[in-house]
Short mmCIF file of C-alpha atoms in Angstrom, two decimals:
data_model
loop_
_atom_site.label_atom_id
_atom_site.label_comp_id
_atom_site.label_asym_id
_atom_site.label_seq_id
_atom_site.Cartn_x
_atom_site.Cartn_y
_atom_site.Cartn_z
CA MET A 21 64.59 -55.76 -12.42
CA ILE A 22 66.35 -52.79 -13.15
CA LEU A 23 64.80 -48.66 -12.20
CA THR A 24 65.99 -46.39 -13.68
CA PHE A 25 64.40 -42.75 -11.83
CA PHE A 26 64.92 -38.91 -12.83
CA SER A 27 64.33 -36.47 -10.27
CA TYR A 28 62.82 -33.54 -11.47
CA PRO A 29 61.49 -29.86 -8.96
CA ILE A 30 57.82 -30.05 -6.72
CA VAL A 31 55.55 -28.13 -8.39
CA ARG A 32 52.33 -26.68 -6.84
CA PHE A 33 49.60 -26.99 -9.74
CA SER A 34 45.17 -27.56 -10.12
CA ALA A 35 43.88 -31.06 -9.85
CA PRO A 36 43.20 -31.16 -13.30
CA ARG A 37 46.75 -29.80 -14.34
CA ALA A 38 47.80 -32.09 -12.24
CA GLN A 39 46.90 -34.96 -13.63
CA HIS A 40 48.00 -33.61 -17.45
CA CYS A 41 51.31 -32.72 -15.51
CA TYR A 42 51.57 -36.84 -14.30
CA LEU A 43 50.79 -38.08 -17.45
CA HIS A 44 53.33 -36.04 -19.74
CA LEU A 45 55.88 -37.06 -17.10
CA CYS A 46 55.50 -40.84 -17.20
CA SER A 47 55.28 -40.60 -20.73
CA LEU A 48 58.88 -38.80 -19.97
CA CYS A 49 60.34 -41.72 -17.96
CA SER A 50 58.92 -45.23 -19.85
CA SER A 51 62.21 -44.73 -22.05
CA SER A 52 64.74 -45.24 -19.03
CA ILE A 53 62.98 -47.93 -17.67
CA GLU A 54 63.51 -51.40 -17.90
CA ILE A 55 60.49 -53.92 -15.99
CA ALA A 56 61.05 -57.67 -17.31
CA ALA A 57 58.65 -59.10 -18.90
CA ALA A 58 56.62 -60.97 -16.56
CA ALA A 59 56.68 -57.96 -13.33
CA PRO A 60 52.86 -56.80 -12.52
CA PRO A 61 52.38 -53.03 -13.54
CA PRO A 62 53.40 -50.71 -10.40
CA PRO A 63 50.65 -49.56 -8.60
CA PRO A 64 49.13 -45.86 -9.89
CA PRO A 65 50.14 -43.19 -7.07
CA MET A 66 47.82 -41.93 -4.85
CA GLN A 67 46.24 -38.31 -6.28
CA ARG A 68 45.63 -35.48 -3.85
CA GLU A 69 43.84 -32.14 -4.71
CA PRO A 70 46.41 -29.21 -3.66
CA PRO A 71 45.22 -27.36 -1.68
CA LYS A 72 44.19 -23.81 -2.19
CA PHE A 73 44.95 -20.30 -1.76
CA PRO A 74 43.43 -18.09 0.92
CA CYS A 75 43.16 -15.68 -2.60
CA GLU A 76 41.34 -18.45 -4.50
CA ILE A 77 38.62 -19.08 -1.05
CA ASP A 78 37.85 -15.47 -0.74
CA THR A 79 37.47 -15.94 -4.98
CA GLU A 80 34.50 -18.23 -4.28
CA LEU A 81 32.90 -17.58 -1.18
CA ASP A 82 32.58 -13.41 -1.93
CA ARG A 83 30.31 -13.77 -4.99
CA ILE A 84 28.51 -10.89 -4.16
CA SER A 85 30.84 -8.79 -4.59
CA SER A 86 30.93 -9.81 -8.57
CA LEU A 87 27.16 -8.91 -8.73
CA PRO A 88 26.20 -6.70 -11.33
CA GLY A 89 26.43 -2.62 -9.92
CA HIS A 90 22.68 -1.75 -10.09
CA VAL A 91 22.30 -4.97 -8.59
CA LEU A 92 23.78 -4.58 -5.51
CA GLY A 93 22.48 -1.31 -5.32
CA GLN A 94 19.35 -2.57 -5.36
CA ILE A 95 20.28 -4.96 -2.44
CA LEU A 96 21.72 -1.97 -0.20
CA SER A 97 18.77 -0.63 -0.69
CA LEU A 98 16.63 -3.29 1.08
CA LEU A 99 19.47 -2.67 4.16
CA PRO A 100 18.19 0.51 6.72
CA ILE A 101 21.01 4.08 5.74
CA ARG A 102 21.98 2.76 8.81
CA ASP A 103 23.72 -0.58 7.44
CA ALA A 104 23.87 -0.24 4.42
CA VAL A 105 27.14 2.59 5.19
CA ARG A 106 28.89 0.22 7.77
CA THR A 107 28.96 -2.55 4.97
CA SER A 108 31.75 -0.01 3.92
CA ALA A 109 34.28 -1.09 5.97
CA LEU A 110 33.92 -4.85 4.28
CA LYS A 111 36.60 -4.39 1.90
CA ARG A 112 38.59 -1.35 0.34
CA LYS A 113 35.85 -2.39 -2.70
CA TRP A 114 33.20 -1.89 -0.59
CA ARG A 115 34.20 1.80 0.50
CA TYR A 116 31.92 3.74 -1.56
CA LYS A 117 29.37 0.98 -2.86
CA TRP A 118 26.49 2.66 -0.67
CA SER A 119 27.16 6.36 -2.04
CA GLN A 120 25.37 4.84 -5.25
CA ILE A 121 21.72 3.38 -3.77
CA PRO A 122 18.97 5.05 -6.18
CA HIS A 123 16.39 4.46 -3.20
CA ILE A 124 17.62 6.49 0.41
CA VAL A 125 15.19 6.39 3.21
CA PHE A 126 16.07 8.03 6.77
CA ASP A 127 14.13 6.24 9.08
CA SER A 128 13.42 6.53 13.14
CA GLN A 129 14.64 2.15 12.44
CA GLY A 130 17.14 3.87 9.86
CA ILE A 131 18.90 5.76 11.82
CA SER A 132 18.65 5.53 15.90
CA ILE A 133 20.37 8.39 18.36
CA SER A 134 20.04 7.56 21.99
CA SER A 135 19.32 11.20 23.42
CA GLN A 136 16.84 12.88 24.95
CA ASP A 137 17.78 16.01 23.52
CA GLN A 138 15.64 17.77 21.38
CA THR A 139 18.82 20.56 19.77
CA THR A 140 20.50 17.06 20.25
CA ILE A 141 19.08 14.81 18.14
CA LYS A 142 18.09 17.61 15.65
CA ASN A 143 21.43 18.58 14.57
CA LYS A 144 23.02 15.03 14.76
CA LEU A 145 20.09 13.97 12.32
CA VAL A 146 20.79 17.01 9.77
CA ASN A 147 24.29 16.45 10.22
CA ILE A 148 23.78 12.56 9.23
CA ILE A 149 21.07 13.43 6.31
CA ASP A 150 23.89 16.51 5.02
CA HIS A 151 27.00 13.71 5.40
CA ILE A 152 24.83 11.17 4.10
CA LEU A 153 23.75 13.42 0.76
CA LEU A 154 27.12 15.26 0.23
CA LEU A 155 28.68 11.81 -0.41
CA HIS A 156 25.82 10.10 -2.72
CA ASN A 157 27.47 9.84 -5.83
CA GLY A 158 24.49 8.94 -8.22
CA PRO A 159 20.68 9.63 -8.97
CA ILE A 160 18.54 9.00 -6.58
CA TYR A 161 15.07 7.70 -7.36
CA LYS A 162 13.78 7.27 -4.53
CA PHE A 163 13.98 9.65 -1.03
CA LYS A 164 11.85 9.36 2.06
CA LEU A 165 12.37 11.25 5.51
CA SER A 166 10.34 10.48 8.15
CA HIS A 167 12.34 9.88 11.21
CA CYS A 168 9.87 10.19 14.78
CA ASP A 169 11.89 12.91 15.98
CA LEU A 170 12.90 15.19 13.23
CA LEU A 171 10.69 18.16 13.34
CA GLY A 172 10.06 20.38 10.12
CA VAL A 173 13.86 22.90 10.38
CA SER A 174 14.41 24.65 7.45
CA ASP A 175 17.63 21.77 6.16
CA ILE A 176 14.80 20.33 4.35
CA ASP A 177 14.31 23.35 2.03
CA ARG A 178 18.58 22.02 1.79
CA TRP A 179 17.85 18.53 0.52
CA ILE A 180 14.81 19.23 -1.21
CA LEU A 181 16.30 21.53 -3.43
CA HIS A 182 19.46 19.33 -3.99
CA LEU A 183 16.58 16.14 -5.07
CA SER A 184 15.20 19.12 -7.80
CA ARG A 185 18.36 19.24 -9.81
CA GLY A 186 18.29 15.40 -10.10
CA SER A 187 16.15 12.84 -11.50
CA THR A 188 13.94 11.25 -8.06
CA LYS A 189 10.88 9.76 -9.02
CA GLU A 190 10.00 9.05 -5.83
CA PHE A 191 9.56 11.69 -2.94
CA VAL A 192 8.07 10.74 0.85
CA LEU A 193 8.18 13.40 3.39
CA GLU A 194 6.58 12.88 6.14
CA ILE A 195 6.43 15.42 9.37
CA TRP A 196 5.84 13.45 12.43
CA LYS A 197 6.46 16.14 15.50
CA GLY A 198 5.53 19.91 16.04
CA GLN A 199 3.51 22.21 13.63
CA GLN A 200 3.17 21.79 9.53
CA TYR A 201 6.00 22.10 7.17
CA LYS A 202 6.08 24.70 4.61
CA LEU A 203 6.89 23.23 1.88
CA PRO A 204 9.58 25.14 -0.07
CA SER A 205 7.88 26.22 -4.41
CA CYS A 206 11.60 23.38 -5.94
CA LEU A 207 9.82 20.93 -4.95
CA PHE A 208 7.16 21.82 -7.64
CA SER A 209 9.52 21.21 -9.70
CA PHE A 210 10.39 18.21 -9.82
CA LYS A 211 10.23 16.59 -13.74
CA ASN A 212 10.81 13.26 -13.08
CA LEU A 213 8.25 13.17 -10.07
CA VAL A 214 5.76 9.83 -10.23
CA TYR A 215 4.80 9.15 -5.99
CA LEU A 216 4.33 11.99 -3.87
CA GLU A 217 3.73 11.36 -0.22
CA LEU A 218 3.77 14.10 2.17
CA PHE A 219 2.66 13.81 5.71
CA ASN A 220 1.95 17.07 8.17
CA CYS A 221 2.83 19.37 5.69
CA LEU A 222 1.29 22.89 3.73
CA LEU A 223 1.08 22.96 0.16
CA LYS A 224 1.55 26.19 -2.21
CA PRO A 225 2.80 25.98 -5.29
CA PRO A 226 3.81 28.77 -7.53
CA LEU A 227 1.85 30.33 -9.56
CA ALA A 228 4.06 29.21 -12.48
CA PHE A 229 3.27 25.55 -11.36
CA LYS A 230 1.87 23.91 -13.83
CA GLY A 231 1.26 20.16 -11.90
CA PHE A 232 3.35 16.93 -12.26
CA ARG A 233 3.15 15.52 -15.27
CA ASN A 234 4.20 12.13 -14.91
CA LEU A 235 2.71 11.57 -11.11
CA LYS A 236 0.39 8.95 -10.81
CA ASN A 237 0.61 8.38 -6.70
CA LEU A 238 -0.88 11.59 -4.44
CA ASP A 239 -0.66 10.50 -0.41
CA LEU A 240 -1.86 13.68 0.71
CA GLN A 241 -2.25 13.29 4.92
CA HIS A 242 -2.73 16.15 7.40
CA VAL A 243 -2.39 18.27 4.82
CA THR A 244 -2.95 22.09 3.86
CA LEU A 245 -3.88 23.56 1.08
CA ALA A 246 -6.05 26.31 -0.61
CA GLN A 247 -9.58 25.14 -2.57
CA GLU A 248 -7.96 26.43 -6.45
CA VAL A 249 -4.86 24.95 -5.69
CA PHE A 250 -6.23 21.18 -4.52
CA GLU A 251 -8.60 21.26 -7.77
CA LYS A 252 -5.50 22.79 -9.78
CA LEU A 253 -3.91 20.32 -8.47
CA ILE A 254 -5.50 17.04 -9.61
CA SER A 255 -6.94 18.46 -12.57
CA SER A 256 -3.13 18.78 -13.27
CA CYS A 257 -1.56 15.85 -13.45
CA ALA A 258 -3.15 14.51 -16.33
CA MET A 259 -1.30 9.98 -15.42
CA LEU A 260 -2.38 10.89 -11.96
CA GLU A 261 -3.72 6.84 -11.11
CA ARG A 262 -3.98 6.87 -6.74
CA LEU A 263 -5.43 9.30 -4.66
CA THR A 264 -5.27 9.44 -1.16
CA LEU A 265 -7.10 12.28 0.99
CA ILE A 266 -6.95 11.44 5.03
CA ASN A 267 -7.48 14.94 7.98
CA PHE A 268 -7.07 17.92 5.53
CA ASP A 269 -7.70 21.50 5.75
CA GLY A 270 -8.06 24.31 3.93
CA PHE A 271 -10.53 22.91 0.85
CA THR A 272 -14.03 21.42 1.68
CA HIS A 273 -14.93 20.23 -2.08
CA LEU A 274 -13.15 18.01 -3.08
CA ASN A 275 -14.03 17.60 -7.06
CA ILE A 276 -11.70 15.90 -8.79
CA ASN A 277 -11.62 15.02 -12.44
CA ALA A 278 -8.78 12.90 -12.92
CA PRO A 279 -8.85 10.71 -16.63
CA ASN A 280 -6.86 7.72 -15.36
CA LEU A 281 -7.60 7.83 -11.80
CA GLN A 282 -7.83 4.07 -10.51
CA PHE A 283 -8.32 3.96 -7.31
CA PHE A 284 -10.20 6.86 -4.73
CA ASP A 285 -9.90 7.22 -0.81
CA VAL A 286 -10.82 9.53 1.56
CA GLU A 287 -11.93 10.53 5.48
CA GLY A 288 -12.04 13.58 6.83
CA VAL A 289 -13.95 16.81 6.76
CA PHE A 290 -15.69 18.22 3.53
CA ASP A 291 -19.46 18.78 2.03
CA ASP A 292 -19.57 17.86 -0.78
CA VAL A 293 -17.50 15.35 -3.77
CA SER A 294 -18.38 15.21 -7.29
CA PHE A 295 -16.40 13.64 -10.11
CA GLU A 296 -15.20 14.16 -13.32
CA ASN A 297 -13.81 12.21 -16.09
CA THR A 298 -13.53 9.98 -13.69
CA PHE A 299 -15.07 6.76 -16.17
CA VAL A 300 -12.42 4.48 -15.82
CA LEU A 301 -12.46 5.11 -11.00
CA ALA A 302 -12.64 1.01 -10.44
CA LEU A 303 -11.58 1.30 -6.26
CA VAL A 304 -13.38 4.11 -4.19
CA SER A 305 -13.28 4.92 0.17
CA ILE A 306 -14.88 7.25 1.59
CA GLY A 307 -15.20 8.00 5.37
CA LEU A 308 -16.81 10.97 6.23
CA TYR A 309 -16.12 12.11 10.24
CA VAL A 310 -19.12 14.31 11.00
CA ASN A 311 -22.78 13.97 10.68
CA VAL A 312 -24.90 15.12 8.75
CA LYS A 313 -27.62 16.97 9.99
CA ASN A 314 -31.50 16.77 9.65
CA ASP A 315 -31.40 20.55 8.97
CA GLN A 316 -28.98 21.22 6.41
CA ASN A 317 -30.09 23.77 4.00
CA VAL A 318 -31.30 20.47 1.90
CA SER A 319 -35.14 19.78 0.92
CA TYR A 320 -35.89 16.41 0.42
CA GLY A 321 -37.41 17.39 -2.72
CA SER A 322 -34.37 18.41 -3.55
CA SER A 323 -31.67 16.59 -6.31
CA SER A 324 -30.69 12.88 -5.36
CA LYS A 325 -26.63 13.18 -4.33
CA LEU A 326 -27.14 9.44 -4.31
CA LEU A 327 -27.28 9.87 -8.08
CA ARG A 328 -25.19 12.85 -8.36
CA PHE A 329 -22.36 10.29 -6.57
CA PHE A 330 -22.66 7.21 -9.56
CA VAL A 331 -23.08 9.89 -12.83
CA ASN A 332 -19.22 9.09 -13.23
CA LEU A 333 -18.84 6.05 -11.82
CA PRO A 334 -19.86 3.16 -14.46
CA HIS A 335 -17.14 1.35 -13.67
CA VAL A 336 -16.22 0.75 -10.01
CA ARG A 337 -15.72 -2.71 -8.52
CA ARG A 338 -15.03 -1.78 -5.46
CA LEU A 339 -16.87 0.38 -3.45
CA GLU A 340 -16.45 1.16 0.53
CA ILE A 341 -19.08 3.66 2.38
CA GLN A 342 -17.79 4.96 5.75
CA SER A 343 -17.97 6.64 8.97
CA TYR A 344 -21.66 8.85 7.73
CA PHE A 345 -21.54 8.97 4.01
CA LEU A 346 -24.36 7.27 3.41
CA LYS A 347 -26.35 10.11 5.20
CA TYR A 348 -24.42 12.85 3.35
CA LEU A 349 -25.29 10.26 0.38
CA ALA A 350 -29.10 10.08 1.52
CA ILE A 351 -29.54 13.88 1.26
CA GLY A 352 -32.01 14.86 -1.46
CA LYS A 353 -35.14 12.18 -3.44
CA VAL A 354 -33.92 8.48 -3.46
CA PRO A 355 -34.62 6.76 -5.80
CA SER A 356 -35.81 3.49 -6.11
CA LYS A 357 -32.73 2.25 -7.64
CA LEU A 358 -30.04 3.79 -9.57
CA PRO A 359 -30.81 4.35 -13.84
CA LYS A 360 -27.57 2.56 -14.55
CA PRO A 361 -27.14 -0.16 -12.91
CA CYS A 362 -23.39 -0.72 -11.09
CA ILE A 363 -22.47 -3.99 -13.18
CA ASP A 364 -19.29 -4.09 -12.29
CA LEU A 365 -19.28 -2.98 -8.70
CA ASN A 366 -18.29 -7.04 -7.36
CA TYR A 367 -17.72 -5.24 -3.24
CA LEU A 368 -20.08 -2.80 -1.15
CA SER A 369 -18.96 -2.15 2.11
CA ILE A 370 -21.40 0.09 4.39
CA ARG A 371 -21.37 1.44 7.60
CA LEU A 372 -25.40 1.93 7.89
CA ASN A 373 -27.74 3.08 11.84
CA PHE A 374 -30.39 0.04 10.87
CA ASN A 375 -33.07 2.63 13.07
CA ASP A 376 -32.43 5.86 10.32
CA TYR A 377 -34.84 5.50 7.78
CA GLU A 378 -32.91 7.98 5.19
CA GLU A 379 -30.22 6.04 5.42
CA ASN A 380 -32.19 2.31 4.87
CA SER A 381 -33.15 3.62 1.66
CA ALA A 382 -29.93 4.88 -0.10
CA ALA A 383 -28.49 1.09 1.17
CA LEU A 384 -31.32 -0.73 -0.24
CA CYS A 385 -30.89 1.91 -3.68
CA LEU A 386 -27.48 0.26 -3.90
CA LEU A 387 -27.97 -3.59 -3.32
CA ARG A 388 -30.55 -3.10 -5.87
CA SER A 389 -28.56 -1.08 -8.20
CA CYS A 390 -25.99 -3.72 -7.93
CA PRO A 391 -26.68 -7.46 -10.12
CA ASN A 392 -23.72 -8.15 -9.66
CA LEU A 393 -22.04 -8.21 -6.12
CA GLN A 394 -20.51 -10.97 -5.03
CA GLU A 395 -19.34 -9.83 -1.08
CA ILE A 396 -21.54 -7.19 1.62
CA GLU A 397 -20.16 -5.64 4.44
CA ILE A 398 -22.46 -4.06 6.84
CA LEU A 399 -21.04 -1.83 9.80
CA ALA A 400 -24.24 -1.46 11.89
CA HIS A 401 -23.79 2.29 14.34
CA PRO A 402 -24.58 0.27 17.66
CA GLU A 403 -24.25 3.45 19.04
CA GLU A 404 -26.83 5.17 17.70
CA GLN A 405 -29.89 4.04 18.58
CA ALA A 406 -32.32 7.30 17.77
CA VAL A 407 -35.24 5.65 15.41
CA VAL A 408 -35.06 8.37 12.42
CA GLY A 409 -38.51 7.52 10.30
CA PRO A 410 -41.02 4.89 9.67
CA VAL A 411 -38.63 2.20 9.53
CA SER A 412 -40.06 -0.71 11.31
CA ASP A 413 -41.37 -3.28 7.45
CA PHE A 414 -39.08 -1.41 5.83
CA TRP A 415 -36.97 -4.40 4.23
CA ASP A 416 -40.14 -7.06 4.41
CA ASP A 417 -41.98 -4.78 1.63
CA ASP A 418 -42.35 -7.73 -1.40
CA HIS A 419 -41.92 -4.80 -3.28
CA TRP A 420 -38.29 -4.49 -3.07
CA LYS A 421 -37.21 -8.20 -4.15
CA CYS A 422 -33.95 -8.41 -6.13
CA LEU A 423 -32.55 -10.74 -7.18
CA PHE A 424 -28.59 -11.53 -6.18
CA GLY A 425 -27.51 -13.93 -8.40
CA GLN A 426 -23.44 -13.86 -8.05
CA LEU A 427 -24.01 -12.56 -3.77
CA ARG A 428 -21.44 -15.96 -2.12
CA LEU A 429 -20.17 -13.16 1.15
CA VAL A 430 -22.17 -11.07 3.54
CA LYS A 431 -20.56 -9.96 6.68
CA ILE A 432 -22.82 -8.18 9.04
CA VAL A 433 -20.93 -6.56 11.98
CA GLY A 434 -22.29 -5.00 15.31
CA ILE A 435 -26.01 -5.22 15.81
CA SER A 436 -28.08 -5.27 17.84
CA GLY A 437 -31.46 -7.35 16.88
CA ILE A 438 -33.52 -4.81 16.36
CA ARG A 439 -35.93 -5.45 14.55
CA SER A 440 -34.73 -3.55 11.10
CA GLU A 441 -31.18 -5.92 11.39
CA LEU A 442 -33.06 -9.15 10.95
CA ASP A 443 -35.22 -8.18 8.19
CA CYS A 444 -32.23 -7.12 6.58
CA ILE A 445 -30.47 -9.88 7.41
CA LYS A 446 -33.93 -12.41 5.95
CA PHE A 447 -33.96 -9.59 2.65
CA LEU A 448 -30.33 -10.45 2.07
CA LEU A 449 -31.04 -14.61 2.83
CA SER A 450 -34.37 -14.73 0.40
CA ASN A 451 -32.28 -13.43 -2.79
CA SER A 452 -28.93 -15.20 -2.43
CA PRO A 453 -29.32 -18.21 -3.76
CA VAL A 454 -25.62 -19.07 -4.30
CA LEU A 455 -24.94 -17.47 -1.15
CA GLU A 456 -22.22 -19.66 0.83
CA LYS A 457 -21.06 -18.31 4.36
CA MET A 458 -23.46 -15.68 6.12
CA THR A 459 -21.46 -13.87 9.23
CA ILE A 460 -23.06 -12.17 12.13
CA LYS A 461 -21.02 -10.57 15.23
CA PRO A 462 -23.27 -8.76 17.51
CA VAL A 463 -22.14 -6.21 19.42
CA SER A 464 -22.53 -7.79 22.99
CA LYS A 465 -23.00 -10.67 24.17
CA GLU A 466 -26.03 -10.86 25.64
CA GLU A 467 -27.86 -9.99 22.48
CA GLY A 468 -25.75 -12.49 20.58
CA TRP A 469 -28.11 -15.23 22.00
CA GLU A 470 -31.53 -13.86 21.52
CA VAL A 471 -29.75 -13.05 16.98
CA VAL A 472 -29.16 -16.88 17.10
CA LYS A 473 -31.92 -17.98 17.86
CA GLN A 474 -34.13 -15.48 15.61
CA LEU A 475 -31.91 -16.64 13.08
CA LEU A 476 -32.58 -20.06 13.06
CA HIS A 477 -36.33 -19.95 11.82
CA LEU A 478 -35.04 -17.73 8.73
CA ARG A 479 -35.50 -18.71 5.53
CA ARG A 480 -32.86 -18.88 3.31
CA ALA A 481 -32.31 -19.19 -1.09
CA SER A 482 -29.10 -21.19 -1.29
CA ILE A 483 -29.11 -24.49 -0.14
CA GLN A 484 -25.56 -23.98 0.57
CA ALA A 485 -25.54 -21.58 2.75
CA GLU A 486 -23.42 -21.54 6.21
CA VAL A 487 -24.83 -18.96 8.69
CA PHE A 488 -22.27 -18.39 11.13
CA HIS A 489 -22.01 -16.47 14.60
CA LEU A 490 -18.63 -14.86 16.19
CA GLU A 491 -19.04 -14.15 19.94
CA LEU A 492 -16.79 -11.11 20.78
#
């Protein structure tokens, strides 16, 4: 047997390329190899995949760098601003990635300064924000400034002016320390603003202000603005869908004129609330912090606050009446039922003084005017024990009978076992044929056992209704 070999230089290829070259090499060598006819063919040589170069490994592992720029921007926007800026140290191509993120949030999580001196904290915060805004290259769609150590400094004016020249859609400013910060007039020139949230600020827009034409969500907490400014602000934002007002000063009449408003949440001290052109409003939560006194200049025969409140809420689906607002609704002559039932209302939460006849009348009017209720929550006033008006046998009167054909869940919290509370529970149990669960939570353990004993004897219209007693 005569074998003739040819010598070739060693070249490193990838696995497919190496296999192709090996087969080509064998075809070239076949004419120069003389093998006896009876000799068995030699076994094929073992092939090993050549090791990858470091650059190939890096390319496969660093897949995130090849993502589109807007995707990287969204990822970096989810990081605290401190960590987003630190990504510039990863490699050269990441050096300025953070400077194009569309969402910038300056809060205590993103910026941590270890110092007890307020001046030092203020200077460092201002320097950090100045540098980031200076180096930022691209649109800022969301800007949030909510650092627990930041006062209402004048530097904020410069930042707002800078943002007003761009395309900011979401602006959040929360001043947690010091006096209220007076907003500069340039804030009211934001043309693309969709979301505005302010905390501890003073609003005084320029006379030429004609509203935020694209604003859909307005959240004002611990703010001060004049009555006419408030009304103009609401009515001039035609696209407004969500409005939140908590602890405000400068206006006491909540005149809400918003054709696209769907969500309204208010907590504070006010004299009056009315709705106009709010026919799509579906979720309402109102809490009045000050109790309405009986010596107000409102007579029993005056127009009903309850009727006036619901006249422009034909499609409300969820209603929460907190604090003393039910007492407000009880002002004037309370009807036994609303002229037009709230057919879309499926959830009702009320805070009720069971010892107050007027509040009980308003609560019953609501219950009898909402035939499609699915869930009811009643929060009792355990701290108010004085009886106001003849409450005994109120809920037990036969002409109050009504039927809750869809009521499935009831929760009553803070009861002490008085007669009117038990009568209300009996009223709900006997008029809810599809009730599934009623949860009772007494104000204390001592009164809880007495309530349980009396609940066991109450008739239930629903054979599947279960009554749960929650201990403290």
